[in-house]
Every structure is written in C-alpha cells, then in structure tokens.
Coordinates of C-alpha atoms in Angstrom, one line a residue:
X29 CA -22.2 3.9 30.8
X30 CA -19.8 6.4 29.2
X31 CA -16.9 4.0 30.0
X32 CA -18.7 1.1 28.3
X33 CA -19.5 3.2 25.3
X34 CA -15.9 4.3 24.8
X35 CA -14.6 0.8 25.4
X36 CA -16.9 -0.5 22.7
X37 CA -15.8 2.2 20.3
X38 CA -12.1 1.4 21.1
X39 CA -12.7 -2.4 20.6
X40 CA -10.7 -3.9 17.8
X41 CA -13.7 -5.8 16.5
X42 CA -15.7 -2.6 16.1
X43 CA -12.8 -0.9 14.3
X44 CA -12.5 -3.9 11.9
X45 CA -16.2 -3.8 11.2
X46 CA -16.2 -0.1 10.3
X47 CA -13.0 -0.6 8.2
X48 CA -14.8 -3.5 6.3
X49 CA -17.7 -1.2 5.5
X50 CA -15.3 1.5 4.3
X51 CA -13.6 -1.1 2.1
X52 CA -16.9 -2.3 0.6
X53 CA -17.9 1.3 -0.2
X54 CA -14.5 2.0 -1.7
X55 CA -15.0 -1.1 -3.9
X56 CA -18.3 0.2 -5.1
X57 CA -16.7 3.6 -5.8
X58 CA -14.0 1.8 -7.9
X59 CA -16.5 -0.3 -9.9
X60 CA -18.9 2.5 -10.6
X61 CA -17.6 5.5 -12.6
X62 CA -17.4 8.5 -10.4
X63 CA -18.5 12.1 -11.1
X64 CA -19.9 11.4 -14.6
X65 CA -23.0 13.0 -16.2
X66 CA -26.3 11.4 -15.4
X67 CA -26.6 10.3 -19.1
X68 CA -23.6 8.0 -18.6
X69 CA -25.3 6.2 -15.8
X70 CA -28.6 5.9 -17.7
X71 CA -26.8 4.4 -20.6
X72 CA -24.6 2.0 -18.6
X73 CA -26.9 1.1 -15.7
X74 CA -30.5 0.8 -17.2
X75 CA -33.4 0.2 -14.9
X76 CA -34.6 -2.7 -17.0
X77 CA -31.3 -4.5 -16.8
X78 CA -29.4 -3.5 -13.6
X79 CA -25.7 -4.4 -13.2
X80 CA -25.2 -7.4 -10.8
X81 CA -29.0 -7.3 -10.5
X82 CA -28.8 -4.4 -8.1
X83 CA -27.2 -1.2 -9.6
X84 CA -29.5 0.8 -11.8
X85 CA -29.0 4.4 -12.5
X86 CA -31.8 5.6 -10.3
X87 CA -30.4 3.7 -7.3
X88 CA -26.9 5.0 -8.0
X89 CA -28.0 8.6 -8.1
X90 CA -30.3 8.2 -5.1
X91 CA -27.7 6.8 -2.7
X92 CA -24.8 8.8 -4.1
X93 CA -22.8 5.9 -5.6
X94 CA -21.9 8.3 -8.5
X95 CA -19.8 10.3 -6.0
X96 CA -19.2 7.8 -3.1
X97 CA -16.2 9.6 -1.5
X98 CA -18.1 12.8 -1.1
X99 CA -21.3 11.5 0.4
X100 CA -22.3 12.2 4.0
X101 CA -22.5 8.5 4.9
X102 CA -19.0 7.7 3.6
X103 CA -17.5 10.7 5.4
X104 CA -19.5 9.6 8.6
X105 CA -17.9 6.1 8.3
X106 CA -14.5 7.8 8.1
X107 CA -15.2 10.0 11.2
X108 CA -16.4 7.0 13.2
X109 CA -13.4 4.9 12.2
X110 CA -11.1 7.9 13.1
X111 CA -12.9 8.2 16.5
X112 CA -12.3 4.5 17.2
X113 CA -8.6 4.9 16.5
X114 CA -8.3 8.0 18.7
X115 CA -10.3 6.3 21.5
X116 CA -8.2 3.1 21.3
X117 CA -5.0 5.2 21.3
X118 CA -6.1 7.1 24.4
X119 CA -7.6 4.3 26.4
X120 CA -5.2 1.5 25.4
X121 CA -2.0 2.4 23.6
X122 CA -0.9 5.4 25.6
X123 CA -1.5 3.8 29.0
X124 CA 0.3 0.7 27.7
X125 CA 3.3 2.8 26.7
X126 CA 3.3 4.6 30.0
X127 CA 3.2 1.3 31.8
X128 CA 6.0 -0.1 29.7
X129 CA 8.2 2.9 30.8
X130 CA 7.8 2.1 34.5
X131 CA 9.8 -0.4 36.4
X132 CA 7.5 -3.4 36.7
X133 CA 9.1 -5.4 39.5
X134 CA 7.9 -8.9 40.4
X135 CA 8.0 -9.1 44.2
X136 CA 6.7 -12.7 44.7
X137 CA 7.8 -16.0 43.0
X138 CA 4.1 -16.6 42.4
X139 CA 4.0 -13.9 39.8
X140 CA 6.2 -15.9 37.5
X141 CA 3.4 -18.5 37.1
X142 CA 1.6 -16.1 34.7
X143 CA 4.7 -16.1 32.4
X144 CA 5.0 -18.6 29.6
X145 CA 8.8 -18.5 30.0
X146 CA 10.2 -18.9 33.6
X147 CA 12.4 -21.1 35.6
X148 CA 14.0 -21.6 39.1
X149 CA 17.7 -22.1 39.4
X150 CA 20.1 -22.4 42.3
X151 CA 23.3 -22.6 40.3
X152 CA 23.2 -19.5 38.0
X153 CA 25.9 -16.8 38.2
X154 CA 23.6 -13.7 38.5
X155 CA 26.4 -11.2 38.0
X156 CA 27.5 -12.8 34.7
X157 CA 23.9 -13.1 33.6
X158 CA 23.2 -9.4 34.2
X159 CA 26.5 -8.4 32.5
X160 CA 25.4 -10.3 29.5
X161 CA 22.0 -8.5 29.5
X162 CA 23.8 -5.2 29.6
X163 CA 25.8 -6.2 26.6
X164 CA 22.6 -7.1 24.8
X165 CA 21.4 -3.5 25.4
X166 CA 18.9 -4.2 28.2
X167 CA 18.1 -1.5 30.7
X168 CA 18.5 -3.0 34.2
X169 CA 16.8 -1.8 37.4
X170 CA 17.3 -3.3 40.9
X171 CA 15.7 -3.0 44.3
X172 CA 17.5 -5.2 46.8
X173 CA 16.8 -8.8 45.7
X174 CA 14.4 -8.0 42.8
X175 CA 15.6 -7.0 39.3
X176 CA 13.8 -5.8 36.2
X177 CA 15.3 -5.6 32.7
X178 CA 13.8 -4.5 29.4
X179 CA 14.9 -3.5 25.9
X180 CA 13.2 -2.3 22.7
X181 CA 10.8 0.2 24.2
X182 CA 10.7 2.1 21.0
X183 CA 9.0 -0.9 19.4
X184 CA 6.0 -0.1 21.6
X185 CA 5.6 3.2 19.7
X186 CA 4.7 1.2 16.5
X187 CA 1.0 0.8 17.2
X188 CA 0.6 4.4 18.3
X189 CA 2.3 5.7 15.1
X190 CA 0.0 3.3 13.1
X191 CA -3.1 4.9 14.6
X192 CA -1.7 8.4 14.2
X193 CA -0.7 7.8 10.6
X194 CA -4.2 6.4 9.8
X195 CA -5.9 9.4 11.4
X196 CA -3.8 11.7 9.3
X197 CA -4.8 9.8 6.2
X198 CA -8.5 10.0 7.2
X199 CA -8.3 13.7 7.9
X200 CA -6.5 14.3 4.6
X201 CA -9.2 12.3 2.8
X202 CA -12.0 14.3 4.3
X203 CA -10.3 17.6 3.6
X204 CA -9.8 16.6 -0.1
X205 CA -13.4 15.3 -0.4
X206 CA -15.0 18.5 0.9
X207 CA -12.5 21.1 -0.4
X208 CA -10.9 19.7 -3.5
X209 CA -12.0 19.8 -7.1
X210 CA -11.1 18.2 -10.5
X211 CA -11.4 19.8 -14.0
X212 CA -10.7 18.7 -17.5
X213 CA -9.8 21.2 -20.3
X214 CA -8.9 20.9 -23.9
X215 CA -6.9 24.1 -24.9
X216 CA -5.6 25.0 -28.4
X217 CA -2.0 26.0 -28.6
X218 CA -1.2 29.7 -27.8
X219 CA -4.7 30.2 -26.2
X220 CA -5.4 31.6 -22.7
X221 CA -7.8 29.6 -20.6
X222 CA -9.7 29.7 -17.3
X223 CA -10.9 26.7 -15.3
X224 CA -14.4 26.0 -16.5
X225 CA -15.1 22.3 -17.3
X226 CA -15.5 21.1 -13.7
X227 CA -15.8 17.3 -13.2
X228 CA -16.2 17.2 -9.4
X229 CA -16.2 19.6 -6.5
X230 CA -16.6 19.3 -2.7
X231 CA -19.1 21.1 -0.4
X232 CA -16.6 23.8 0.6
X233 CA -14.7 24.0 -2.7
X234 CA -13.6 27.5 -3.8
X235 CA -12.5 27.6 -7.5
X236 CA -9.2 29.4 -7.9
X237 CA -9.3 32.6 -9.9
X238 CA -6.3 31.9 -12.1
X239 CA -5.7 32.1 -15.8
X240 CA -3.1 30.2 -17.8
X241 CA -1.7 30.0 -21.3
X242 CA -0.5 27.2 -23.5
X243 CA 2.6 28.6 -25.2
X244 CA 3.3 25.5 -27.1
X245 CA 2.4 21.8 -27.5
X246 CA 4.4 19.1 -29.2
X247 CA 4.7 15.3 -29.5
X248 CA 7.7 13.0 -29.8
X249 CA 7.5 9.7 -31.7
X250 CA 9.5 6.6 -31.6
X251 CA 11.1 4.8 -34.6
X252 CA 7.8 3.0 -35.3
X253 CA 6.0 6.3 -35.6
X254 CA 4.1 5.6 -32.3
X255 CA 3.5 8.4 -29.9
X256 CA 6.2 8.3 -27.2
X257 CA 5.4 11.4 -25.2
X258 CA 3.5 14.7 -25.5
X259 CA 4.4 18.0 -23.9
X260 CA 2.8 21.3 -23.0
X261 CA 4.6 24.6 -22.3
X262 CA 2.4 26.2 -19.7
X263 CA 2.4 29.7 -18.3
X264 CA 0.5 31.0 -15.2
X265 CA -0.7 34.6 -15.6
X266 CA -1.6 37.2 -13.0
X267 CA -4.7 39.5 -13.2
X268 CA -3.0 41.7 -15.7
X269 CA -2.0 38.9 -18.0
X270 CA 1.7 39.0 -17.0
X271 CA 3.5 35.6 -16.8
X272 CA 4.4 34.8 -13.2
X273 CA 5.4 31.1 -13.6
X274 CA 6.3 28.9 -16.6
X275 CA 6.7 25.1 -16.7
X276 CA 6.8 22.3 -19.3
X277 CA 4.7 19.3 -18.4
X278 CA 4.3 15.9 -19.8
X279 CA 2.7 12.6 -18.8
X280 CA 3.7 11.7 -15.2
X281 CA 5.4 15.1 -14.7
X282 CA 2.7 17.6 -13.7
X283 CA 3.1 21.3 -13.0
X284 CA 2.3 22.7 -9.6
X285 CA 1.5 26.3 -8.6
X286 CA -0.2 27.6 -5.5
X287 CA -1.8 24.3 -4.6
X288 CA -3.1 23.7 -8.2
X289 CA -1.7 20.7 -10.1
X290 CA -1.8 20.6 -13.9
X291 CA -1.6 17.1 -15.4
X292 CA -0.9 16.3 -19.0
X293 CA -3.6 13.7 -20.0
X294 CA -4.5 14.0 -23.6
X295 CA -4.1 15.8 -26.9
X296 CA -6.2 16.6 -30.0
X297 CA -6.0 18.2 -33.4
X298 CA -8.7 20.7 -34.1
X299 CA -7.9 22.4 -37.4
X300 CA -5.6 23.0 -40.4
X301 CA -4.5 26.1 -42.2
X302 CA -4.2 25.9 -46.0
X303 CA -3.3 28.6 -48.5
X304 CA -5.0 28.6 -52.0
X305 CA -3.8 30.0 -55.3
X306 CA -5.3 33.3 -54.4
X307 CA -2.8 33.6 -51.5
X308 CA -5.7 33.5 -49.1
X309 CA -5.1 31.4 -45.9
X310 CA -8.2 29.5 -44.8
X311 CA -8.7 27.5 -41.7
X312 CA -10.7 24.2 -41.7
X313 CA -11.8 22.2 -38.7
X314 CA -10.7 18.6 -38.1
X315 CA -13.2 16.0 -37.0
X316 CA -12.0 12.9 -35.1
X317 CA -12.8 9.5 -36.5
X318 CA -13.1 6.5 -34.1
X319 CA -10.2 4.3 -34.5
X320 CA -9.1 1.7 -31.9
X321 CA -5.5 1.5 -33.0
X322 CA -4.6 5.2 -33.6
X323 CA -6.1 8.7 -33.6
X324 CA -7.4 9.9 -36.9
X325 CA -8.9 13.2 -38.1
X326 CA -10.7 14.2 -41.3
X327 CA -11.5 17.5 -42.9
X328 CA -13.0 18.7 -46.2
X329 CA -11.6 21.6 -48.4
X330 CA -14.1 23.0 -50.9
X331 CA -12.7 23.8 -54.4
X332 CA -15.7 25.7 -55.8
X333 CA -17.9 28.5 -54.4
X334 CA -20.9 26.2 -54.9
X335 CA -19.2 23.8 -52.4
X336 CA -20.1 20.9 -54.7
X337 CA -16.5 19.8 -55.3
X338 CA -13.7 19.4 -52.8
X339 CA -10.9 17.4 -51.3
X340 CA -11.0 15.0 -48.3
X341 CA -8.1 15.5 -45.8
X342 CA -6.8 12.8 -43.4
X343 CA -4.2 13.4 -40.7
X344 CA -3.1 11.2 -37.8
X345 CA -0.1 13.0 -36.3
X346 CA 1.7 16.2 -35.7
X347 CA 4.7 15.3 -37.9
X348 CA 3.5 17.6 -40.6
X349 CA 1.8 15.9 -43.6
X350 CA -1.7 15.3 -44.9
X351 CA -3.2 12.5 -47.0
X352 CA -5.5 13.9 -49.7
X353 CA -8.4 12.1 -51.5
X354 CA -10.7 13.4 -54.2
X355 CA -14.5 13.3 -54.1
X356 CA -14.6 9.7 -55.3
X357 CA -12.3 8.6 -52.5
X358 CA -9.2 8.1 -54.7
X359 CA -5.9 8.8 -53.1
X360 CA -4.1 11.8 -54.7
X361 CA -1.0 12.0 -52.5
X362 CA 0.5 13.5 -49.4
X363 CA 1.1 17.1 -48.7
X364 CA 3.9 18.1 -46.3
X365 CA 4.1 21.2 -44.1
X366 CA 5.0 24.3 -46.2
X367 CA 4.8 22.3 -49.4
X368 CA 2.7 23.3 -52.4
X369 CA 1.1 20.9 -54.8
X370 CA -1.7 21.1 -57.4
X371 CA -4.7 19.0 -56.5
X372 CA -7.1 20.3 -59.1
X373 CA -6.0 23.7 -57.6
X374 CA -2.7 24.6 -56.0
X375 CA -2.7 24.1 -52.2
X376 CA 0.0 25.0 -49.6
X377 CA -0.1 23.3 -46.2
X378 CA 0.6 26.1 -43.7
X379 CA -0.1 24.7 -40.2
X380 CA -1.9 22.1 -38.1
X381 CA -3.7 23.5 -35.0
X382 CA -3.3 21.2 -32.0
X383 CA -4.8 21.3 -28.6
X384 CA -3.6 19.8 -25.3
X385 CA -5.7 18.0 -22.8
X386 CA -5.1 19.0 -19.2
X387 CA -6.5 17.7 -15.9
X388 CA -6.5 20.4 -13.3
X389 CA -6.7 19.3 -9.7
X390 CA -6.7 20.8 -6.3
X391 CA -6.2 18.3 -3.5
X392 CA -5.7 20.2 -0.2
X393 CA -5.4 17.1 1.9
X394 CA -2.7 15.4 -0.2
X395 CA 0.2 16.4 2.1
X396 CA -1.5 15.0 5.1
X397 CA -2.2 11.7 3.2
X398 CA 1.5 11.5 2.1
X399 CA 2.6 12.2 5.7
X400 CA 0.3 9.6 7.0
X401 CA 1.6 6.9 4.7
X402 CA 5.2 8.0 5.4
X403 CA 4.6 7.5 9.1
X404 CA 2.9 4.2 8.4
X405 CA 6.0 2.9 6.7
X406 CA 8.1 4.1 9.7
X407 CA 5.8 2.2 12.0
X408 CA 6.3 -0.9 9.9
X409 CA 10.0 -0.6 10.6
X410 CA 9.5 0.0 14.3
X411 CA 7.3 -3.1 14.5
X412 CA 10.4 -5.2 13.8
X413 CA 12.0 -4.0 17.1
X414 CA 11.1 -6.5 19.7
X415 CA 10.1 -5.3 23.2
X416 CA 11.5 -7.9 25.7
X417 CA 11.3 -8.0 29.5
X418 CA 13.2 -10.1 32.1
X419 CA 12.3 -10.4 35.8
X420 CA 14.6 -11.8 38.5
X421 CA 14.0 -12.5 42.2
X422 CA 16.6 -13.9 44.5
X423 CA 15.0 -15.9 47.3
X424 CA 17.6 -17.5 49.5
X425 CA 19.6 -20.0 47.5
X426 CA 17.1 -19.9 44.6
X427 CA 16.9 -17.5 41.8
X428 CA 13.6 -17.1 39.9
X429 CA 14.0 -15.8 36.3
X430 CA 11.2 -15.2 33.8
X431 CA 10.8 -13.3 30.5
X432 CA 8.4 -12.2 27.8
X433 CA 8.5 -10.6 24.4
X434 CA 6.1 -9.0 21.9
X435 CA 7.3 -10.9 18.8
X436 CA 9.9 -13.6 17.7
X437 CA 8.8 -15.7 20.7
X438 CA 10.7 -18.8 19.7
X439 CA 14.0 -17.0 19.1
X440 CA 13.6 -15.2 22.5
X441 CA 13.0 -18.6 24.2
X442 CA 16.0 -20.2 22.6
X443 CA 18.2 -17.2 23.5
X444 CA 16.8 -17.2 27.1
X445 CA 17.6 -20.8 27.9
X446 CA 21.0 -20.6 26.0
X447 CA 22.1 -17.7 28.2
X448 CA 20.8 -19.4 31.4
X449 CA 22.7 -22.6 30.5
X450 CA 25.8 -20.5 29.6
X451 CA 26.1 -19.0 33.1
X452 CA 25.2 -22.0 35.2
X453 CA 27.7 -23.7 37.4
X454 CA 30.1 -20.8 37.4
X455 CA 31.4 -19.1 40.5

C-alpha cells in the first residue's frame, strides 16, 4: 500500500495536476492586489457587484486571496508538489541514472527486437566500427562476443537537476513567505527613520531593529524637463547613532545591508521654507494635487495676521522655483531659490523640503530561489546532451547491432546506418 501511494505521488500526471493548481492560485494572486488594507477590497470588490461574478471582498478575505502566497493552503500545495518531485527523483530518476552507469549487455539476439533501431549484418568490419565509436567519444565495454557502448551519460543528470532546482525554488519561496516582510516609508531629507509602515509579514517574521538616515535626496531631469532618475543618499546607523554603512541608491539599484534591501520607489515634496520682510523664516506644508501627467503641489502663504489674504504657491519639481498666484488666481510670477521679490510683501525662497519613498524588503529565501533558477538553466544546457547506447552481439558469421538515444532520434538513425554502410564489405 505504501509503495502504491508513493508511486502515485511520483506519477507525472499527479505532479502536473498540483502544478496546475499552483499556477491557478498564482494567477489569482496576480489579478487581485496583495497585502492591501481591507478598505481597498471593499471599494474594488463590492458584494453587490463581484468581479467576474465571483470575487467579492468578503470571499477574498475569507479564503485569503488578499495574501495568497502566505496562506496555509498555498504553502501546502507547494509542499505536496515538492514531495512529488523528491519522490519521483528517489524512485525513478536516481535508479535510472544508476542503471545507466552499469554495463547493460544484450546476451541474446532476441533482445534486439525491443529496439526501434537494429539490424543483422554478416559483412561489417567490427574493428573499424568500434574504432569509429571510440573516435565519437563512446565508452566501450566487451565480454567475449557481446559489446556495449554509450556516450552522453551526463545528459541523464538533466532531469535530476531540474527536480533539485525546482525543490530549491519551492523551499526558498516557503522561507520567504513565512519569514520575509515588506515595508514602505516616506522619509524627509536629513531625517532618521525606523521601519514602521509594514505592508506584509510572514508567520515567523522578525522585524530588524535597525535605524537609517536619509542624508540627501536629489532628482536629475532630461532636456525636456522630465524626471530622469531620483537618488537617495542612505546611511545605516548602529544603536548609538553612528554611521556603519553608507550607500547611494536609485531606481533599479537598491542598497543591501545585513539581509535588508532598500529600494528607491518614489519621491514627494512636503514643504517649503520662505523668509519674510521681518527676516523670519517660516515653513509651509505642500499638498499634492492629482495630475495624471506630472506631479504638482500647492501651498498657501498668509500675508496678514488675520489670515484673510495670502499667496497661492505651485511647485512641480526640485529645480528650485515656485509659481505664485494672488487670491484671485492671477499669476504674479516665478520665484527662484534664494531670490527675493515683492509680492505685496517681500518674500525670499529659502528651501524646498523633499522626501524619498523607499521600499524596504527582507527576503531570506531569495538566494535559494536564484540558485534554483541558475541550476534550472544549467539543466537546460545538459538536456541538449544526447545519451546514446549501442549493443553488439557476434553470433557465428552474423553480427547483431542495435542502438537507442534519448533525443534527436532521426539524426541518430541517419548516423547509425551511415556508419554501418561505411564499414561494410571491408576486410
């Protein structure tokens, strides 16, 4: 009963079925936003009008479709698929490799009947034929009148490496799901921050106790005044606030320290500093305005103590100038950084306060995943190495020759008969 159970687990059809279920769950996890607040699902997946007629927010939350890759049933599918791969490797692939390493002599001409490629000849020069097989890198074994040749044994390692690489990927995925986390932070320039805004965690996640500082943040623009790249100068601090590591990050070039990865993902403007005629420097917040084409922020500077008169400020970049409008919405002009102009009252633009958007991620299984995919690429290369076998029996005046191969069957057959014909009728 145990043997039947493990044979069923190792069956290719069973593995394909589990893999199909994993693929369907992964598609659901791709279509439905993951690790979002429940309000997001209530808004986008209302009960009265479920998406695709199925997905409403209560069903999504109930079955864990809002965090598919961390649910017990998804991890169970991965474990079952990994068990199938391990069982198949132990029961089928390893014994097959062990058998391939042995000398598999044919001792009766009747055994050639099970081969798709075989013939009987009484005119072949066997010594010349074997010499040619040796030149073609075949390993040759002989016992009296029976001969066995093979080449490309390393190609038999391909399926085993495929299974091993997929197991590594699955283990890495499980480790990342139960131990990793992802956070998103918006940090003003020069500020020290701790990881607080957690987007998703695993069951066994331990948040790192690390503090960091944004030393500087800047943006580069192209000739059309469109954002080209944005950068953050990041310092990692110890418990005493002393810098122990410093890196500059930008989009697609994250910083890594002690298993934590800092990605540059966004940026924001949060305030401006303006000096009035009294030489007093005031700080005013910036409020983002929705704009599909570009980012835009607005602020308001009061000109009277009664706060009944003021100036509207618009800014859309870090290049260092403001657009100023009066209370009636009339454009008064631009004010550049460190420039003073009189807009009802003299104003000096001192500074714009920027903030950088970072995604902070710990993915403890990523190295296993990368290793698995690396081995998977290696196995793809090994799969192109053909494992070929040739059997020979001399029985009186007749010589029985047969062969088989794991791939490129037509090429092997053409080569086989070409070599046979080449060494016929030669003494």
